């Protein structure tokens, strides 16, 4: 889709959350969140890599809720199984609401196999 000029946005989850935190600080949060709710497809890489602050959890809730309401696709990549995501959120009510929207309306694709990263190590020769 992106190669055909589709409206797709890719971001590392941690960088998106830092960007939104900056929006709280300078009062541009509304403008910044629209940059992630507006694209037809949003891809968040490395979702659930670490524990979230309450503010990050609230921002994720707003983003995921908005995309669910508008029916816009959200693609997440994660190294953790969805049932391991709950403990990363400080407020269990926010976690349940946010993850309910994600898990119960999603298609999950498990990619099992060796990491591609060892092939990219410096000094490694390719055949």
Short mmCIF file of C-alpha atoms in Angstrom, two decimals:
data_model
loop_
_atom_site.label_atom_id
_atom_site.label_comp_id
_atom_site.label_asym_id
_atom_site.label_seq_id
_atom_site.Cartn_x
_atom_site.Cartn_y
_atom_site.Cartn_z
CA UNK A 1 0.00 0.00 0.00
CA UNK A 2 2.74 2.48 0.94
CA UNK A 3 4.59 1.78 -2.29
CA UNK A 4 1.48 2.74 -4.21
CA UNK A 5 1.23 6.09 -2.48
CA UNK A 6 -1.15 4.96 0.27
CA UNK A 7 -1.53 6.92 3.47
CA UNK A 8 0.69 4.88 5.83
CA UNK A 9 2.65 6.01 8.88
CA UNK A 10 5.38 3.94 10.55
CA UNK A 11 6.83 4.73 13.97
CA UNK A 12 8.65 3.03 16.80
CA UNK A 13 6.22 2.94 19.71
CA UNK A 14 8.73 4.52 22.10
CA UNK A 15 9.40 7.43 19.74
CA UNK A 16 5.70 8.03 19.19
CA UNK A 17 5.10 8.09 22.95
CA UNK A 18 8.00 10.54 23.41
CA UNK A 19 6.55 12.73 20.68
CA UNK A 20 3.14 12.74 22.36
CA UNK A 21 4.75 13.49 25.75
CA UNK A 22 6.35 16.55 24.14
CA UNK A 23 2.87 17.56 23.05
CA UNK A 24 1.71 17.54 26.66
CA UNK A 25 4.65 19.78 27.56
CA UNK A 26 4.15 22.37 24.82
CA UNK A 27 0.37 22.04 24.52
CA UNK A 28 0.48 20.67 20.99
CA UNK A 29 -0.81 17.22 21.99
CA UNK A 30 -3.97 17.50 19.88
CA UNK A 31 -1.97 18.31 16.78
CA UNK A 32 0.55 15.56 17.47
CA UNK A 33 -2.02 12.83 18.15
CA UNK A 34 -3.71 13.67 14.83
CA UNK A 35 -0.44 12.80 13.07
CA UNK A 36 -1.01 9.24 14.28
CA UNK A 37 -4.81 9.04 14.00
CA UNK A 38 -5.07 10.61 10.54
CA UNK A 39 -3.19 8.07 8.34
CA UNK A 40 -5.26 5.27 6.87
CA UNK A 41 -2.79 2.70 8.24
CA UNK A 42 -0.55 3.14 11.28
CA UNK A 43 2.31 0.73 11.99
CA UNK A 44 3.81 0.76 15.49
CA UNK A 45 7.04 -1.17 15.84
CA UNK A 46 8.31 -2.71 19.08
CA UNK A 47 5.00 -2.43 20.92
CA UNK A 48 5.16 -3.62 24.55
CA UNK A 49 8.94 -3.45 24.77
CA UNK A 50 8.90 -1.92 28.25
CA UNK A 51 6.58 -0.78 31.02
CA UNK A 52 4.51 2.31 30.34
CA UNK A 53 3.95 5.37 32.47
CA UNK A 54 0.38 6.39 33.23
CA UNK A 55 0.65 9.19 30.66
CA UNK A 56 1.94 6.81 27.98
CA UNK A 57 -0.87 4.37 28.75
CA UNK A 58 -3.46 7.14 28.49
CA UNK A 59 -1.97 8.29 25.17
CA UNK A 60 -2.04 4.75 23.81
CA UNK A 61 -5.64 4.37 24.95
CA UNK A 62 -6.67 7.55 23.14
CA UNK A 63 -4.85 6.54 19.97
CA UNK A 64 -6.14 2.97 19.89
CA UNK A 65 -9.66 4.01 20.82
CA UNK A 66 -9.78 6.65 18.09
CA UNK A 67 -8.47 4.27 15.44
CA UNK A 68 -10.97 1.60 16.54
CA UNK A 69 -13.89 4.04 16.35
CA UNK A 70 -12.90 5.22 12.87
CA UNK A 71 -12.14 1.69 11.68
CA UNK A 72 -8.60 2.53 10.63
CA UNK A 73 -6.11 -0.34 10.66
CA UNK A 74 -3.34 -0.48 13.22
CA UNK A 75 -0.44 -2.88 12.76
CA UNK A 76 1.71 -3.69 15.78
CA UNK A 77 4.95 -5.61 16.00
CA UNK A 78 5.97 -7.06 19.34
CA UNK A 79 8.39 -9.57 20.78
CA UNK A 80 5.89 -10.42 23.52
CA UNK A 81 2.67 -12.38 23.35
CA UNK A 82 -0.45 -10.23 23.87
CA UNK A 83 -1.29 -11.98 27.15
CA UNK A 84 2.03 -10.61 28.50
CA UNK A 85 1.13 -6.99 27.73
CA UNK A 86 -1.21 -6.39 30.69
CA UNK A 87 1.54 -6.12 33.29
CA UNK A 88 3.23 -3.32 31.35
CA UNK A 89 0.45 -0.85 32.17
CA UNK A 90 0.23 0.84 35.60
CA UNK A 91 -3.57 1.08 35.67
CA UNK A 92 -5.36 -2.25 35.18
CA UNK A 93 -8.58 -0.53 34.07
CA UNK A 94 -6.80 1.37 31.29
CA UNK A 95 -4.87 -1.78 30.36
CA UNK A 96 -8.04 -3.87 30.10
CA UNK A 97 -9.88 -1.27 28.04
CA UNK A 98 -6.96 -0.60 25.72
CA UNK A 99 -5.97 -4.22 25.23
CA UNK A 100 -9.58 -5.37 24.86
CA UNK A 101 -9.84 -3.11 21.81
CA UNK A 102 -6.58 -4.44 20.42
CA UNK A 103 -6.74 -8.14 21.12
CA UNK A 104 -10.42 -8.82 20.47
CA UNK A 105 -10.53 -7.00 17.15
CA UNK A 106 -7.24 -8.19 15.72
CA UNK A 107 -5.69 -10.82 13.55
CA UNK A 108 -2.56 -12.15 15.18
CA UNK A 109 0.27 -13.50 13.09
CA UNK A 110 3.00 -15.41 14.90
CA UNK A 111 6.31 -15.28 13.14
CA UNK A 112 8.50 -18.03 14.47
CA UNK A 113 12.00 -18.53 13.21
CA UNK A 114 15.55 -17.30 13.47
CA UNK A 115 16.27 -13.61 13.74
CA UNK A 116 17.29 -11.86 10.55
CA UNK A 117 19.63 -9.58 12.53
CA UNK A 118 22.64 -11.95 12.71
CA UNK A 119 22.92 -11.69 8.92
CA UNK A 120 23.29 -7.93 9.29
CA UNK A 121 26.22 -8.01 11.73
CA UNK A 122 29.22 -5.97 10.62
CA UNK A 123 32.02 -8.05 9.18
CA UNK A 124 29.79 -10.94 8.21
CA UNK A 125 30.33 -12.06 4.64
CA UNK A 126 27.44 -13.07 2.46
CA UNK A 127 27.62 -15.94 0.02
#
